[in-house]
């Protein structure tokens, strides 16, 4: 048996070399052909018929860009009859997933005959083929999808309109999503729950609450969407949480409690939530309805259902207890918080460290620090992977020496510092020349000022390290910053990046506030803070910094990074963020770029739906 692999639209693949290596690892003896559907306006079937097949080839397997094989290890076409077989294509990102079926495995004899008719009689099999692909589309490839999918790549006419919806959603083109969903509804297309779910999310993104609410009511009352009732109940609850309407909150709370009783976690189709997450949402509504005892119990349920891994539940419970007992001493509040945790459980004690650290109850946090995994991270040496640090500079020489010195004196020395001169018209060379002896510095220049995100992106083109980050010319870092951040990523192999606590310092470098984070919350607005490090490989999925979002580009990048993988939180203050009158953040506070409200509106237009999932 030989299977011929046909890759469609490899020009849209985030990492072509990785994809080919992935295929060859699974099918080492199979020939590979690359198909492009953007030329000649032929369907994928017509393209496949032109593929030159060897004599011993029996099957053709179609593989789309950015897909990764999730099929069983014992995949064997010898178990199959001649025909056309479908595969499950699972689009996924943090918080969301959606699955459609497409015809992907075709016997060569069927391809030579009437393959279109064969697809209408899809061959059944106990062997399930499955691919996964990211829902989020690399922003630098977004426009290319307009031409690449102008013919029916999907190999299944009923799946194609829904696939278009998912591609538009992945590119943050929510008006197109709404239009396509409305067309699907009028034509009674396949996947009604999927199109309705993403239609509601798209209306959320435009803050069209009344429209979204009407669709939810219609959905909950219809038999056509029963397969995703828990998802729609969750959307209803999140909507009620964010609107000032007491009766709506009561109605949503009743629906969610009913969903918990009748449905299990596996009934969730699109939101990657658990019963623990559902309890947190229930608690939020109970808090807003001033039913605090019930809310406390819901949060305790959330912790217990998650086996004390739900950090959001822990932080919400601790914050509620802290607010409710604000007149008591910190020691009294700490003991009240601990009453809701299992002090015999290691995971529970890990959460207590995190909540006490965030509430800046440092003595109590230290008591539970040994139960946090970072307490046992082994130190890394400079023989580990190269780290690339981008330092964009535009007329910033007042604190530049301090910034560079703090990088070059890191205990983790295997680094490269890429200084990007963003068209400065005051001399910065005098500062740079003071470090002439350090060959780890690379200076690159832009002919004219292009703005912070463009300068960072220019620096990214010169990155050679396995890990990357950037630092402002007016900030500094702790000497153990890189050592501890790299150590965290080495120990957390599944994470896309790491963030840490930091200090606010004044113009003289005096720390006046510690910023203890709760970790990164993926809600469409939150910044990951100034102290972060990410895996360079992740950029193939996310793209670089959005140059159209100057002033808010870091938050937009944070969202895309978090959608592509987990951001690990390291609860140590390792960075010094300077507050002074000349800083960009201060200028924005004073009205530059329209102020923070205008910049947040830009974020809303892209990511507001994350508030609801």
mmCIF file with all atom_site columns, C-alpha atoms in Angstrom, residues 164-300:
data_model
loop_
_atom_site.group_PDB
_atom_site.id
_atom_site.type_symbol
_atom_site.label_atom_id
_atom_site.label_alt_id
_atom_site.label_comp_id
_atom_site.label_asym_id
_atom_site.label_entity_id
_atom_site.label_seq_id
_atom_site.pdbx_PDB_ins_code
_atom_site.Cartn_x
_atom_site.Cartn_y
_atom_site.Cartn_z
_atom_site.occupancy
_atom_site.B_iso_or_equiv
_atom_site.pdbx_formal_charge
_atom_site.auth_seq_id
_atom_site.auth_comp_id
_atom_site.auth_asym_id
_atom_site.auth_atom_id
_atom_site.pdbx_PDB_model_num
ATOM 1   C CA . UNK A 1 164 ? -15.391 30.313 5.290  1.00 0.00 ? 164 UNK A CA 1
ATOM 2   C CA . UNK A 1 165 ? -17.013 31.461 8.535  1.00 0.00 ? 165 UNK A CA 1
ATOM 3   C CA . UNK A 1 166 ? -14.159 29.979 10.558 1.00 0.00 ? 166 UNK A CA 1
ATOM 4   C CA . UNK A 1 167 ? -11.502 31.533 8.331  1.00 0.00 ? 167 UNK A CA 1
ATOM 5   C CA . UNK A 1 168 ? -13.144 34.961 8.583  1.00 0.00 ? 168 UNK A CA 1
ATOM 6   C CA . UNK A 1 169 ? -13.454 34.629 12.360 1.00 0.00 ? 169 UNK A CA 1
ATOM 7   C CA . UNK A 1 170 ? -9.800  33.624 12.570 1.00 0.00 ? 170 UNK A CA 1
ATOM 8   C CA . UNK A 1 171 ? -8.930  36.832 10.709 1.00 0.00 ? 171 UNK A CA 1
ATOM 9   C CA . UNK A 1 172 ? -11.191 39.001 12.949 1.00 0.00 ? 172 UNK A CA 1
ATOM 10  C CA . UNK A 1 173 ? -13.519 39.821 10.036 1.00 0.00 ? 173 UNK A CA 1
ATOM 11  C CA . UNK A 1 174 ? -16.675 39.716 12.077 1.00 0.00 ? 174 UNK A CA 1
ATOM 12  C CA . UNK A 1 175 ? -19.015 41.516 9.645  1.00 0.00 ? 175 UNK A CA 1
ATOM 13  C CA . UNK A 1 176 ? -18.214 38.888 7.031  1.00 0.00 ? 176 UNK A CA 1
ATOM 14  C CA . UNK A 1 177 ? -18.909 36.190 9.636  1.00 0.00 ? 177 UNK A CA 1
ATOM 15  C CA . UNK A 1 178 ? -22.319 37.675 10.413 1.00 0.00 ? 178 UNK A CA 1
ATOM 16  C CA . UNK A 1 179 ? -23.205 37.895 6.726  1.00 0.00 ? 179 UNK A CA 1
ATOM 17  C CA . UNK A 1 180 ? -22.132 34.302 6.043  1.00 0.00 ? 180 UNK A CA 1
ATOM 18  C CA . UNK A 1 181 ? -24.028 33.021 9.086  1.00 0.00 ? 181 UNK A CA 1
ATOM 19  C CA . UNK A 1 182 ? -27.199 34.752 7.993  1.00 0.00 ? 182 UNK A CA 1
ATOM 20  C CA . UNK A 1 183 ? -26.821 33.206 4.527  1.00 0.00 ? 183 UNK A CA 1
ATOM 21  C CA . UNK A 1 184 ? -26.302 29.749 6.070  1.00 0.00 ? 184 UNK A CA 1
ATOM 22  C CA . UNK A 1 185 ? -29.456 30.153 8.162  1.00 0.00 ? 185 UNK A CA 1
ATOM 23  C CA . UNK A 1 186 ? -31.650 31.105 5.180  1.00 0.00 ? 186 UNK A CA 1
ATOM 24  C CA . UNK A 1 187 ? -30.327 28.196 3.118  1.00 0.00 ? 187 UNK A CA 1
ATOM 25  C CA . UNK A 1 188 ? -30.624 25.635 5.946  1.00 0.00 ? 188 UNK A CA 1
ATOM 26  C CA . UNK A 1 189 ? -26.948 24.773 5.580  1.00 0.00 ? 189 UNK A CA 1
ATOM 27  C CA . UNK A 1 190 ? -25.094 22.139 7.618  1.00 0.00 ? 190 UNK A CA 1
ATOM 28  C CA . UNK A 1 191 ? -23.656 22.888 11.063 1.00 0.00 ? 191 UNK A CA 1
ATOM 29  C CA . UNK A 1 192 ? -26.422 25.247 12.243 1.00 0.00 ? 192 UNK A CA 1
ATOM 30  C CA . UNK A 1 193 ? -25.141 25.366 15.849 1.00 0.00 ? 193 UNK A CA 1
ATOM 31  C CA . UNK A 1 194 ? -21.613 26.210 14.725 1.00 0.00 ? 194 UNK A CA 1
ATOM 32  C CA . UNK A 1 195 ? -22.671 29.088 12.485 1.00 0.00 ? 195 UNK A CA 1
ATOM 33  C CA . UNK A 1 196 ? -25.102 30.423 15.117 1.00 0.00 ? 196 UNK A CA 1
ATOM 34  C CA . UNK A 1 197 ? -22.432 30.271 17.845 1.00 0.00 ? 197 UNK A CA 1
ATOM 35  C CA . UNK A 1 198 ? -19.900 32.299 15.851 1.00 0.00 ? 198 UNK A CA 1
ATOM 36  C CA . UNK A 1 199 ? -22.635 34.667 14.681 1.00 0.00 ? 199 UNK A CA 1
ATOM 37  C CA . UNK A 1 200 ? -23.466 35.497 18.310 1.00 0.00 ? 200 UNK A CA 1
ATOM 38  C CA . UNK A 1 201 ? -19.775 35.941 19.195 1.00 0.00 ? 201 UNK A CA 1
ATOM 39  C CA . UNK A 1 202 ? -19.348 38.311 16.247 1.00 0.00 ? 202 UNK A CA 1
ATOM 40  C CA . UNK A 1 203 ? -22.276 40.435 17.412 1.00 0.00 ? 203 UNK A CA 1
ATOM 41  C CA . UNK A 1 204 ? -20.719 40.460 20.890 1.00 0.00 ? 204 UNK A CA 1
ATOM 42  C CA . UNK A 1 205 ? -17.543 41.809 19.353 1.00 0.00 ? 205 UNK A CA 1
ATOM 43  C CA . UNK A 1 206 ? -19.424 44.843 18.040 1.00 0.00 ? 206 UNK A CA 1
ATOM 44  C CA . UNK A 1 207 ? -21.187 45.254 21.410 1.00 0.00 ? 207 UNK A CA 1
ATOM 45  C CA . UNK A 1 208 ? -24.519 44.586 19.668 1.00 0.00 ? 208 UNK A CA 1
ATOM 46  C CA . UNK A 1 209 ? -26.031 43.211 22.852 1.00 0.00 ? 209 UNK A CA 1
ATOM 47  C CA . UNK A 1 210 ? -29.690 43.379 21.862 1.00 0.00 ? 210 UNK A CA 1
ATOM 48  C CA . UNK A 1 211 ? -29.089 41.511 18.617 1.00 0.00 ? 211 UNK A CA 1
ATOM 49  C CA . UNK A 1 212 ? -26.987 38.867 20.373 1.00 0.00 ? 212 UNK A CA 1
ATOM 50  C CA . UNK A 1 213 ? -29.575 38.470 23.117 1.00 0.00 ? 213 UNK A CA 1
ATOM 51  C CA . UNK A 1 214 ? -32.350 37.980 20.570 1.00 0.00 ? 214 UNK A CA 1
ATOM 52  C CA . UNK A 1 215 ? -30.329 35.285 18.808 1.00 0.00 ? 215 UNK A CA 1
ATOM 53  C CA . UNK A 1 216 ? -29.626 33.508 22.114 1.00 0.00 ? 216 UNK A CA 1
ATOM 54  C CA . UNK A 1 217 ? -33.310 33.430 23.079 1.00 0.00 ? 217 UNK A CA 1
ATOM 55  C CA . UNK A 1 218 ? -34.207 32.127 19.626 1.00 0.00 ? 218 UNK A CA 1
ATOM 56  C CA . UNK A 1 219 ? -31.455 29.503 19.868 1.00 0.00 ? 219 UNK A CA 1
ATOM 57  C CA . UNK A 1 220 ? -32.394 28.258 23.331 1.00 0.00 ? 220 UNK A CA 1
ATOM 58  C CA . UNK A 1 221 ? -36.031 27.834 22.229 1.00 0.00 ? 221 UNK A CA 1
ATOM 59  C CA . UNK A 1 222 ? -35.196 25.932 19.052 1.00 0.00 ? 222 UNK A CA 1
ATOM 60  C CA . UNK A 1 223 ? -34.747 22.195 18.566 1.00 0.00 ? 223 UNK A CA 1
ATOM 61  C CA . UNK A 1 224 ? -32.204 22.885 15.813 1.00 0.00 ? 224 UNK A CA 1
ATOM 62  C CA . UNK A 1 225 ? -29.465 23.836 18.284 1.00 0.00 ? 225 UNK A CA 1
ATOM 63  C CA . UNK A 1 226 ? -29.957 21.218 21.011 1.00 0.00 ? 226 UNK A CA 1
ATOM 64  C CA . UNK A 1 227 ? -26.513 19.692 20.429 1.00 0.00 ? 227 UNK A CA 1
ATOM 65  C CA . UNK A 1 228 ? -24.830 22.799 21.848 1.00 0.00 ? 228 UNK A CA 1
ATOM 66  C CA . UNK A 1 229 ? -27.189 23.889 24.635 1.00 0.00 ? 229 UNK A CA 1
ATOM 67  C CA . UNK A 1 230 ? -24.431 24.117 27.212 1.00 0.00 ? 230 UNK A CA 1
ATOM 68  C CA . UNK A 1 231 ? -22.405 26.431 24.949 1.00 0.00 ? 231 UNK A CA 1
ATOM 69  C CA . UNK A 1 232 ? -25.355 28.765 24.432 1.00 0.00 ? 232 UNK A CA 1
ATOM 70  C CA . UNK A 1 233 ? -26.206 28.709 28.140 1.00 0.00 ? 233 UNK A CA 1
ATOM 71  C CA . UNK A 1 234 ? -22.606 29.731 28.815 1.00 0.00 ? 234 UNK A CA 1
ATOM 72  C CA . UNK A 1 235 ? -22.814 32.593 26.288 1.00 0.00 ? 235 UNK A CA 1
ATOM 73  C CA . UNK A 1 236 ? -26.068 33.733 27.875 1.00 0.00 ? 236 UNK A CA 1
ATOM 74  C CA . UNK A 1 237 ? -24.478 33.705 31.328 1.00 0.00 ? 237 UNK A CA 1
ATOM 75  C CA . UNK A 1 238 ? -21.463 35.711 30.180 1.00 0.00 ? 238 UNK A CA 1
ATOM 76  C CA . UNK A 1 239 ? -23.723 38.242 28.487 1.00 0.00 ? 239 UNK A CA 1
ATOM 77  C CA . UNK A 1 240 ? -25.810 38.605 31.649 1.00 0.00 ? 240 UNK A CA 1
ATOM 78  C CA . UNK A 1 241 ? -22.613 39.104 33.654 1.00 0.00 ? 241 UNK A CA 1
ATOM 79  C CA . UNK A 1 242 ? -21.667 42.121 31.542 1.00 0.00 ? 242 UNK A CA 1
ATOM 80  C CA . UNK A 1 243 ? -25.016 43.941 31.355 1.00 0.00 ? 243 UNK A CA 1
ATOM 81  C CA . UNK A 1 244 ? -26.837 45.893 34.058 1.00 0.00 ? 244 UNK A CA 1
ATOM 82  C CA . UNK A 1 245 ? -30.095 43.947 34.103 1.00 0.00 ? 245 UNK A CA 1
ATOM 83  C CA . UNK A 1 246 ? -31.001 42.128 37.319 1.00 0.00 ? 246 UNK A CA 1
ATOM 84  C CA . UNK A 1 247 ? -33.801 39.964 35.896 1.00 0.00 ? 247 UNK A CA 1
ATOM 85  C CA . UNK A 1 248 ? -31.561 38.872 33.033 1.00 0.00 ? 248 UNK A CA 1
ATOM 86  C CA . UNK A 1 249 ? -28.921 37.788 35.542 1.00 0.00 ? 249 UNK A CA 1
ATOM 87  C CA . UNK A 1 250 ? -31.500 35.753 37.468 1.00 0.00 ? 250 UNK A CA 1
ATOM 88  C CA . UNK A 1 251 ? -32.698 34.077 34.288 1.00 0.00 ? 251 UNK A CA 1
ATOM 89  C CA . UNK A 1 252 ? -29.154 33.263 33.181 1.00 0.00 ? 252 UNK A CA 1
ATOM 90  C CA . UNK A 1 253 ? -28.276 31.904 36.624 1.00 0.00 ? 253 UNK A CA 1
ATOM 91  C CA . UNK A 1 254 ? -31.286 29.583 36.565 1.00 0.00 ? 254 UNK A CA 1
ATOM 92  C CA . UNK A 1 255 ? -30.356 28.354 33.092 1.00 0.00 ? 255 UNK A CA 1
ATOM 93  C CA . UNK A 1 256 ? -26.737 27.674 34.075 1.00 0.00 ? 256 UNK A CA 1
ATOM 94  C CA . UNK A 1 257 ? -27.702 25.751 37.195 1.00 0.00 ? 257 UNK A CA 1
ATOM 95  C CA . UNK A 1 258 ? -30.081 23.697 35.083 1.00 0.00 ? 258 UNK A CA 1
ATOM 96  C CA . UNK A 1 259 ? -27.321 23.057 32.532 1.00 0.00 ? 259 UNK A CA 1
ATOM 97  C CA . UNK A 1 260 ? -25.048 21.768 35.285 1.00 0.00 ? 260 UNK A CA 1
ATOM 98  C CA . UNK A 1 261 ? -27.709 19.339 36.417 1.00 0.00 ? 261 UNK A CA 1
ATOM 99  C CA . UNK A 1 262 ? -28.627 18.007 32.981 1.00 0.00 ? 262 UNK A CA 1
ATOM 100 C CA . UNK A 1 263 ? -25.484 18.200 30.873 1.00 0.00 ? 263 UNK A CA 1
ATOM 101 C CA . UNK A 1 264 ? -21.946 16.941 31.293 1.00 0.00 ? 264 UNK A CA 1
ATOM 102 C CA . UNK A 1 265 ? -18.647 18.471 30.197 1.00 0.00 ? 265 UNK A CA 1
ATOM 103 C CA . UNK A 1 266 ? -18.561 16.378 27.031 1.00 0.00 ? 266 UNK A CA 1
ATOM 104 C CA . UNK A 1 267 ? -21.713 18.159 25.841 1.00 0.00 ? 267 UNK A CA 1
ATOM 105 C CA . UNK A 1 268 ? -19.708 21.322 25.200 1.00 0.00 ? 268 UNK A CA 1
ATOM 106 C CA . UNK A 1 269 ? -19.171 21.770 21.463 1.00 0.00 ? 269 UNK A CA 1
ATOM 107 C CA . UNK A 1 270 ? -17.391 25.094 21.020 1.00 0.00 ? 270 UNK A CA 1
ATOM 108 C CA . UNK A 1 271 ? -16.323 26.582 24.364 1.00 0.00 ? 271 UNK A CA 1
ATOM 109 C CA . UNK A 1 272 ? -13.451 24.665 25.918 1.00 0.00 ? 272 UNK A CA 1
ATOM 110 C CA . UNK A 1 273 ? -14.846 25.248 29.395 1.00 0.00 ? 273 UNK A CA 1
ATOM 111 C CA . UNK A 1 274 ? -15.296 22.761 32.209 1.00 0.00 ? 274 UNK A CA 1
ATOM 112 C CA . UNK A 1 275 ? -17.864 22.420 34.953 1.00 0.00 ? 275 UNK A CA 1
ATOM 113 C CA . UNK A 1 276 ? -15.357 24.238 37.159 1.00 0.00 ? 276 UNK A CA 1
ATOM 114 C CA . UNK A 1 277 ? -15.444 27.234 34.773 1.00 0.00 ? 277 UNK A CA 1
ATOM 115 C CA . UNK A 1 278 ? -19.222 27.096 34.785 1.00 0.00 ? 278 UNK A CA 1
ATOM 116 C CA . UNK A 1 279 ? -19.242 27.318 38.573 1.00 0.00 ? 279 UNK A CA 1
ATOM 117 C CA . UNK A 1 280 ? -17.038 30.429 38.400 1.00 0.00 ? 280 UNK A CA 1
ATOM 118 C CA . UNK A 1 281 ? -19.517 32.065 36.034 1.00 0.00 ? 281 UNK A CA 1
ATOM 119 C CA . UNK A 1 282 ? -22.395 31.089 38.327 1.00 0.00 ? 282 UNK A CA 1
ATOM 120 C CA . UNK A 1 283 ? -20.507 32.621 41.253 1.00 0.00 ? 283 UNK A CA 1
ATOM 121 C CA . UNK A 1 284 ? -20.008 35.910 39.356 1.00 0.00 ? 284 UNK A CA 1
ATOM 122 C CA . UNK A 1 285 ? -23.745 36.189 38.761 1.00 0.00 ? 285 UNK A CA 1
ATOM 123 C CA . UNK A 1 286 ? -24.466 35.319 42.397 1.00 0.00 ? 286 UNK A CA 1
ATOM 124 C CA . UNK A 1 287 ? -22.045 38.029 43.549 1.00 0.00 ? 287 UNK A CA 1
ATOM 125 C CA . UNK A 1 288 ? -23.766 40.576 41.307 1.00 0.00 ? 288 UNK A CA 1
ATOM 126 C CA . UNK A 1 289 ? -27.110 39.509 42.794 1.00 0.00 ? 289 UNK A CA 1
ATOM 127 C CA . UNK A 1 290 ? -25.617 39.888 46.293 1.00 0.00 ? 290 UNK A CA 1
ATOM 128 C CA . UNK A 1 291 ? -26.030 36.187 47.069 1.00 0.00 ? 291 UNK A CA 1
ATOM 129 C CA . UNK A 1 292 ? -22.572 35.965 48.624 1.00 0.00 ? 292 UNK A CA 1
ATOM 130 C CA . UNK A 1 293 ? -22.960 32.735 50.591 1.00 0.00 ? 293 UNK A CA 1
ATOM 131 C CA . UNK A 1 294 ? -24.110 30.940 47.460 1.00 0.00 ? 294 UNK A CA 1
ATOM 132 C CA . UNK A 1 295 ? -21.241 32.505 45.509 1.00 0.00 ? 295 UNK A CA 1
ATOM 133 C CA . UNK A 1 296 ? -18.723 31.290 48.081 1.00 0.00 ? 296 UNK A CA 1
ATOM 134 C CA . UNK A 1 297 ? -20.046 27.762 47.772 1.00 0.00 ? 297 UNK A CA 1
ATOM 135 C CA . UNK A 1 298 ? -19.989 27.940 43.958 1.00 0.00 ? 298 UNK A CA 1
ATOM 136 C CA . UNK A 1 299 ? -16.341 29.001 44.014 1.00 0.00 ? 299 UNK A CA 1
ATOM 137 C CA . UNK A 1 300 ? -15.499 26.211 46.455 1.00 0.00 ? 300 UNK A CA 1
#
